[in-house]
PDB file of C-alpha atoms in Angstrom:
ATOM      1  CA  MET Z1083     128.645  95.495  77.747  1.00  0.00           C
ATOM      2  CA  SER Z1084     129.120  98.769  79.206  1.00  0.00           C
ATOM      3  CA  LEU Z1085     125.240 100.723  79.860  1.00  0.00           C
ATOM      4  CA  PRO Z1086     124.799 104.162  80.131  1.00  0.00           C
ATOM      5  CA  VAL Z1087     124.636 106.144  82.948  1.00  0.00           C
ATOM      6  CA  LEU Z1088     121.683 107.880  83.340  1.00  0.00           C
ATOM      7  CA  PRO Z1089     119.788 110.228  86.603  1.00  0.00           C
ATOM      8  CA  VAL Z1090     117.729 107.714  88.914  1.00  0.00           C
ATOM      9  CA  SER Z1091     114.010 108.734  88.299  1.00  0.00           C
ATOM     10  CA  SER Z1092     112.149 111.218  90.885  1.00  0.00           C
ATOM     11  CA  GLY Z1093     110.655 109.058  94.166  1.00  0.00           C
ATOM     12  CA  ALA Z1094     112.665 106.247  93.309  1.00  0.00           C
ATOM     13  CA  GLN Z1095     114.043 104.306  96.509  1.00  0.00           C
ATOM     14  CA  VAL Z1096     117.156 103.557  95.823  1.00  0.00           C
ATOM     15  CA  THR Z1097     120.291 105.939  95.169  1.00  0.00           C
ATOM     16  CA  GLN Z1098     122.110 106.971  92.509  1.00  0.00           C
ATOM     17  CA  GLU Z1099     125.065 106.298  94.226  1.00  0.00           C
ATOM     18  CA  VAL Z1100     123.640 102.581  94.499  1.00  0.00           C
ATOM     19  CA  VAL Z1101     122.394 102.276  91.554  1.00  0.00           C
ATOM     20  CA  ASP Z1102     125.737 102.882  89.462  1.00  0.00           C
ATOM     21  CA  ALA Z1103     127.718 100.967  91.810  1.00  0.00           C
ATOM     22  CA  LEU Z1104     125.363  97.979  91.532  1.00  0.00           C
ATOM     23  CA  VAL Z1105     125.023  98.349  87.468  1.00  0.00           C
ATOM     24  CA  ARG Z1106     128.986  97.914  87.423  1.00  0.00           C
ATOM     25  CA  HIS Z1107     128.804  95.094  89.250  1.00  0.00           C
ATOM     26  CA  LEU Z1108     126.422  92.930  87.250  1.00  0.00           C
ATOM     27  CA  GLU Z1109     128.278  94.380  83.842  1.00  0.00           C
ATOM     28  CA  GLU Z1110     131.470  92.842  84.972  1.00  0.00           C
ATOM     29  CA  LYS Z1111     130.218  89.512  87.080  1.00  0.00           C
ATOM     30  CA  GLN Z1112     127.109  88.833  85.414  1.00  0.00           C
ATOM     31  CA  PRO Z1113     127.759  90.226  81.650  1.00  0.00           C
ATOM     32  CA  ALA Z1114     125.146  87.530  79.668  1.00  0.00           C
ATOM     33  CA  TRP Z1115     122.783  88.559  81.208  1.00  0.00           C
ATOM     34  CA  ILE Z1116     123.251  92.194  80.733  1.00  0.00           C
ATOM     35  CA  SER Z1117     123.454  91.990  77.182  1.00  0.00           C
ATOM     36  CA  ALA Z1118     120.072  89.530  77.444  1.00  0.00           C
ATOM     37  CA  LEU Z1119     118.753  91.894  79.110  1.00  0.00           C
ATOM     38  CA  VAL Z1120     119.530  95.031  76.054  1.00  0.00           C
ATOM     39  CA  ALA Z1121     118.388  92.353  73.883  1.00  0.00           C
ATOM     40  CA  SER Z1122     114.979  91.696  75.174  1.00  0.00           C
ATOM     41  CA  GLU Z1123     114.300  95.544  75.547  1.00  0.00           C
ATOM     42  CA  LYS Z1124     111.284  96.023  73.174  1.00  0.00           C
ATOM     43  CA  PHE Z1125     107.761  97.652  72.629  1.00  0.00           C
ATOM     44  CA  PRO Z1126     105.435  95.833  73.903  1.00  0.00           C
ATOM     45  CA  ARG Z1127     107.740  93.497  76.327  1.00  0.00           C
ATOM     46  CA  ASP Z1128     107.584  90.065  76.168  1.00  0.00           C
ATOM     47  CA  TYR Z1129     108.670  87.049  77.860  1.00  0.00           C
ATOM     48  CA  ALA Z1130     112.192  86.904  77.552  1.00  0.00           C
ATOM     49  CA  PHE Z1131     112.648  90.185  79.042  1.00  0.00           C
ATOM     50  CA  TYR Z1132     110.375  88.904  82.388  1.00  0.00           C
ATOM     51  CA  ASP Z1133     112.406  85.947  82.321  1.00  0.00           C
ATOM     52  CA  THR Z1134     115.386  88.449  82.257  1.00  0.00           C
ATOM     53  CA  SER Z1135     114.762  90.847  84.419  1.00  0.00           C
ATOM     54  CA  ASN Z1136     113.953  87.829  87.256  1.00  0.00           C
ATOM     55  CA  GLN Z1137     116.768  86.347  87.305  1.00  0.00           C
ATOM     56  CA  ILE Z1138     118.290  89.578  87.808  1.00  0.00           C
ATOM     57  CA  PHE Z1139     116.389  90.420  90.330  1.00  0.00           C
ATOM     58  CA  ALA Z1140     117.218  87.390  92.578  1.00  0.00           C
ATOM     59  CA  TYR Z1141     120.037  87.785  92.266  1.00  0.00           C
ATOM     60  CA  VAL Z1142     120.247  91.062  93.552  1.00  0.00           C
ATOM     61  CA  ARG Z1143     117.973  90.030  96.263  1.00  0.00           C
ATOM     62  CA  ASP Z1144     119.759  86.974  97.027  1.00  0.00           C
ATOM     63  CA  GLU Z1145     123.363  87.795  95.859  1.00  0.00           C
ATOM     64  CA  ALA Z1146     124.550  90.384  95.218  1.00  0.00           C
ATOM     65  CA  GLY Z1147     124.636  92.015  98.456  1.00  0.00           C
ATOM     66  CA  LYS Z1148     127.547  89.903  99.256  1.00  0.00           C
ATOM     67  CA  HIS Z1149     129.834  91.343  96.858  1.00  0.00           C
ATOM     68  CA  VAL Z1150     127.682  95.800  96.530  1.00  0.00           C
ATOM     69  CA  ALA Z1151     125.404  97.405  98.160  1.00  0.00           C
ATOM     70  CA  VAL Z1152     122.128  96.590  97.342  1.00  0.00           C
ATOM     71  CA  PRO Z1153     118.751  98.198  98.123  1.00  0.00           C
ATOM     72  CA  GLU Z1154     117.337  96.929 101.779  1.00  0.00           C
ATOM     73  CA  ASN Z1155     113.668  96.127 100.626  1.00  0.00           C
ATOM     74  CA  SER Z1156     112.178  94.405  97.899  1.00  0.00           C
ATOM     75  CA  VAL Z1157     110.659  98.233  96.525  1.00  0.00           C
ATOM     76  CA  GLY Z1158     113.918  99.445  96.295  1.00  0.00           C
ATOM     77  CA  GLN Z1159     115.216  96.211  94.819  1.00  0.00           C
ATOM     78  CA  PHE Z1160     112.454  96.897  92.276  1.00  0.00           C
ATOM     79  CA  ASP Z1161     113.458 100.408  91.722  1.00  0.00           C
ATOM     80  CA  PHE Z1162     116.803  99.336  90.559  1.00  0.00           C
ATOM     81  CA  LEU Z1163     115.199  96.894  88.138  1.00  0.00           C
ATOM     82  CA  TYR Z1164     113.492  99.781  86.498  1.00  0.00           C
ATOM     83  CA  GLU Z1165     116.399 102.061  86.796  1.00  0.00           C
ATOM     84  CA  LEU Z1166     118.275  98.941  85.516  1.00  0.00           C
ATOM     85  CA  SER Z1167     115.789  98.918  82.681  1.00  0.00           C
ATOM     86  CA  ARG Z1168     115.950 102.538  81.678  1.00  0.00           C
ATOM     87  CA  ARG Z1169     119.673 102.059  80.774  1.00  0.00           C
ATOM     88  CA  ALA Z1170     119.378  99.063  78.944  1.00  0.00           C
ATOM     89  CA  ARG Z1171     116.317 100.195  76.864  1.00  0.00           C
ATOM     90  CA  VAL Z1172     118.694 103.314  75.976  1.00  0.00           C
ATOM     91  CA  ALA Z1173     121.717 100.707  75.073  1.00  0.00           C
ATOM     92  CA  ALA Z1174     118.648  99.225  72.774  1.00  0.00           C
ATOM     93  CA  GLY Z1175     117.592 102.221  70.783  1.00  0.00           C
ATOM     94  CA  VAL Z1176     114.560 102.298  72.052  1.00  0.00           C
ATOM     95  CA  GLY Z1177     112.435 104.915  74.239  1.00  0.00           C
ATOM     96  CA  GLU Z1178     111.885 104.834  77.584  1.00  0.00           C
ATOM     97  CA  ALA Z1179     108.698 101.856  78.614  1.00  0.00           C
ATOM     98  CA  PRO Z1180     105.848 104.232  79.631  1.00  0.00           C
ATOM     99  CA  VAL Z1181     104.562 104.002  83.330  1.00  0.00           C
ATOM    100  CA  LEU Z1182     100.988 103.733  83.176  1.00  0.00           C
ATOM    101  CA  GLY Z1183      98.041 105.237  85.511  1.00  0.00           C
ATOM    102  CA  LYS Z1184      98.989 107.023  88.689  1.00  0.00           C
ATOM    103  CA  PRO Z1185     100.141 104.850  92.062  1.00  0.00           C
ATOM    104  CA  LEU Z1186      98.245 102.856  94.192  1.00  0.00           C
ATOM    105  CA  ARG Z1187      96.817 106.014  97.590  1.00  0.00           C
ATOM    106  CA  PRO Z1188      97.676 104.399 101.189  1.00  0.00           C
ATOM    107  CA  GLY Z1189      94.491 103.265 102.391  1.00  0.00           C
ATOM    108  CA  GLN Z1190      92.194 103.553  98.911  1.00  0.00           C
ATOM    109  CA  GLU Z1191      90.042 100.704  98.227  1.00  0.00           C
ATOM    110  CA  LEU Z1192      90.243  98.558  95.518  1.00  0.00           C
ATOM    111  CA  PRO Z1193      87.313  98.507  93.217  1.00  0.00           C
ATOM    112  CA  ASN Z1194      84.849  95.986  93.168  1.00  0.00           C
ATOM    113  CA  LEU Z1195      84.635  94.555  89.808  1.00  0.00           C
ATOM    114  CA  PRO Z1196      82.764  91.497  88.387  1.00  0.00           C
ATOM    115  CA  VAL Z1197      84.618  88.224  87.726  1.00  0.00           C
ATOM    116  CA  ASP Z1198      85.416  87.102  84.737  1.00  0.00           C
ATOM    117  CA  GLU Z1199      83.514  84.129  83.205  1.00  0.00           C
ATOM    118  CA  ALA Z1200      86.222  82.675  83.077  1.00  0.00           C
ATOM    119  CA  THR Z1201      86.879  82.659  86.159  1.00  0.00           C
ATOM    120  CA  LEU Z1202      83.464  81.771  87.313  1.00  0.00           C
ATOM    121  CA  ARG Z1203      83.556  78.561  85.153  1.00  0.00           C
ATOM    122  CA  LEU Z1204      86.791  77.600  87.607  1.00  0.00           C
ATOM    123  CA  GLY Z1205      84.397  77.549  89.907  1.00  0.00           C
ATOM    124  CA  VAL Z1206      85.833  80.813  91.726  1.00  0.00           C
ATOM    125  CA  THR Z1207      82.657  82.470  92.373  1.00  0.00           C
ATOM    126  CA  GLN Z1208      82.087  86.573  92.616  1.00  0.00           C
ATOM    127  CA  SER Z1209      82.024  86.182  97.138  1.00  0.00           C
ATOM    128  CA  ILE Z1210      85.100  83.919  96.658  1.00  0.00           C
ATOM    129  CA  PHE Z1211      87.309  86.254  95.175  1.00  0.00           C
ATOM    130  CA  ASP Z1212      85.765  89.194  97.127  1.00  0.00           C
ATOM    131  CA  SER Z1213      86.249  87.778 100.432  1.00  0.00           C
ATOM    132  CA  MET Z1214      89.505  86.330  99.177  1.00  0.00           C
ATOM    133  CA  ILE Z1215      90.846  89.349  97.689  1.00  0.00           C
ATOM    134  CA  GLY Z1216      89.307  91.374 100.358  1.00  0.00           C
ATOM    135  CA  ARG Z1217      91.063  89.511 103.304  1.00  0.00           C
ATOM    136  CA  VAL Z1218      94.528  90.070 101.584  1.00  0.00           C
ATOM    137  CA  TYR Z1219      94.704  93.585 100.778  1.00  0.00           C
ATOM    138  CA  LYS Z1220      93.730  93.791 104.522  1.00  0.00           C
ATOM    139  CA  THR Z1221      96.293  92.342 106.076  1.00  0.00           C
ATOM    140  CA  GLU Z1222      99.412  93.274 103.347  1.00  0.00           C
ATOM    141  CA  PRO Z1223      98.439  96.132 101.530  1.00  0.00           C
ATOM    142  CA  GLN Z1224     102.441  96.864 100.488  1.00  0.00           C
ATOM    143  CA  LEU Z1225     102.173  94.313  98.617  1.00  0.00           C
ATOM    144  CA  PHE Z1226      99.539  95.225  96.361  1.00  0.00           C
ATOM    145  CA  HIS Z1227     101.115  98.459  96.259  1.00  0.00           C
ATOM    146  CA  GLU Z1228     103.838  96.957  94.390  1.00  0.00           C
ATOM    147  CA  LEU Z1229     101.967  94.643  92.298  1.00  0.00           C
ATOM    148  CA  ALA Z1230     100.617  97.820  91.308  1.00  0.00           C
ATOM    149  CA  GLU Z1231     104.223  99.094  90.159  1.00  0.00           C
ATOM    150  CA  HIS Z1232     104.829  95.886  88.570  1.00  0.00           C
ATOM    151  CA  SER Z1233     101.953  96.216  87.041  1.00  0.00           C
ATOM    152  CA  ARG Z1234     102.334  99.921  86.250  1.00  0.00           C
ATOM    153  CA  ARG Z1235     105.979  99.438  84.393  1.00  0.00           C
ATOM    154  CA  ASN Z1236     104.701  95.680  82.838  1.00  0.00           C
ATOM    155  CA  MET Z1237     107.689  94.200  84.856  1.00  0.00           C
ATOM    156  CA  PRO Z1238     106.080  91.306  86.923  1.00  0.00           C
ATOM    157  CA  ILE Z1239     108.191  90.268  89.470  1.00  0.00           C
ATOM    158  CA  TRP Z1240     107.525  86.390  90.131  1.00  0.00           C
ATOM    159  CA  ALA Z1241     109.003  86.482  93.674  1.00  0.00           C
ATOM    160  CA  ALA Z1242     105.883  88.873  94.632  1.00  0.00           C
ATOM    161  CA  GLU Z1243     103.387  86.758  93.179  1.00  0.00           C
ATOM    162  CA  SER Z1244     104.079  84.118  94.695  1.00  0.00           C
ATOM    163  CA  ARG Z1245     104.200  85.422  97.669  1.00  0.00           C
ATOM    164  CA  PHE Z1246     100.563  86.861  96.435  1.00  0.00           C
ATOM    165  CA  ARG Z1247      99.678  82.885  96.208  1.00  0.00           C
ATOM    166  CA  ALA Z1248     101.136  82.143  99.383  1.00  0.00           C
ATOM    167  CA  HIS Z1249      98.867  84.941 101.090  1.00  0.00           C
ATOM    168  CA  TRP Z1250      95.464  83.888  99.501  1.00  0.00           C
ATOM    169  CA  GLU Z1251      95.613  79.889  98.757  1.00  0.00           C
ATOM    170  CA  PRO Z1252      94.980  79.161 102.295  1.00  0.00           C
ATOM    171  CA  LEU Z1253      91.541  80.854 101.628  1.00  0.00           C
ATOM    172  CA  LEU Z1254      90.672  78.991  99.068  1.00  0.00           C
ATOM    173  CA  PRO Z1255      87.239  76.978  99.474  1.00  0.00           C
ATOM    174  CA  PRO Z1256      88.333  73.380 100.517  1.00  0.00           C
ATOM    175  CA  GLU Z1257      85.618  71.971  97.342  1.00  0.00           C
ATOM    176  CA  LEU Z1258      87.666  73.931  94.609  1.00  0.00           C
ATOM    177  CA  THR Z1259      90.747  72.264  93.076  1.00  0.00           C
ATOM    178  CA  LEU Z1260      93.977  73.792  93.096  1.00  0.00           C
ATOM    179  CA  ASN Z1261      95.726  74.083  90.030  1.00  0.00           C
ATOM    180  CA  ALA Z1262      97.451  75.984  87.481  1.00  0.00           C
ATOM    181  CA  LEU Z1263      94.385  77.763  85.941  1.00  0.00           C
ATOM    182  CA  ILE Z1264      92.653  79.225  89.304  1.00  0.00           C
ATOM    183  CA  LYS Z1265      96.615  80.508  90.344  1.00  0.00           C
ATOM    184  CA  SER Z1266      96.079  82.448  86.928  1.00  0.00           C
ATOM    185  CA  ARG Z1267      92.832  83.799  86.713  1.00  0.00           C
ATOM    186  CA  MET Z1268      93.410  84.538  90.552  1.00  0.00           C
ATOM    187  CA  MET Z1269      96.578  87.128  89.422  1.00  0.00           C
ATOM    188  CA  MET Z1270      94.541  88.641  86.229  1.00  0.00           C
ATOM    189  CA  GLU Z1271      91.813  89.294  88.159  1.00  0.00           C
ATOM    190  CA  CYS Z1272      94.386  90.625  90.991  1.00  0.00           C
ATOM    191  CA  ARG Z1273      95.458  93.015  87.772  1.00  0.00           C
ATOM    192  CA  LYS Z1274      92.369  93.686  86.592  1.00  0.00           C
ATOM    193  CA  ARG Z1275      91.215  95.750  90.017  1.00  0.00           C
ATOM    194  CA  LEU Z1276      95.208  96.283  90.191  1.00  0.00           C
ATOM    195  CA  ARG Z1277      94.561  98.591  86.907  1.00  0.00           C
ATOM    196  CA  ALA Z1278      91.157 100.226  87.894  1.00  0.00           C
ATOM    197  CA  ALA Z1279      92.515 101.340  90.911  1.00  0.00           C
ATOM    198  CA  CYS Z1280      95.458 102.865  88.945  1.00  0.00           C
ATOM    199  CA  GLY Z1281      93.373 104.302  86.947  1.00  0.00           C
ATOM    200  CA  TYR Z1282      94.030 102.599  83.134  1.00  0.00           C
ATOM    201  CA  ALA Z1283      92.981  99.667  81.719  1.00  0.00           C
TER     202      ALA Z1283
END
């Protein structure tokens, strides 16, 4: 399957030449992923899209560079994935997915929102979460900018979420048991603040 060629979005940290060549490489070497991506492009997006897009992201990050030029960092790699999705949506006959809100500004503070009751029931109090998110945001602001863009475009990247966990998990008080529910709630609380900071609910 050949995807339509579209101009790269304004402000993307990836060039037209890189996008075009990398799309052609995927069409030739990973046609099943291209077909799966087109089939999963709908509104709203669901797990089928998230699974396929994350497989493609991992391939671009880890393997594609052996054969074709790829963006050097995770921001450019995500921008490529976004451009690939735009083309897949045209091929699927659905409109472009809206980009919500405004980008997180450099140095912008995250709003101090109350944690949800479900988070409190796990033992993650307001003060625990505020302290953890504040420390990680101070040391890894670029990661939060990436997470904000993933959220604004409804394209979560699991590798970035794993990076987020790697930073906050060591800060979890020892009396709390790290489990899947806490991991999920921490990501949800982070996204809630990012949505508010970017101006959409």
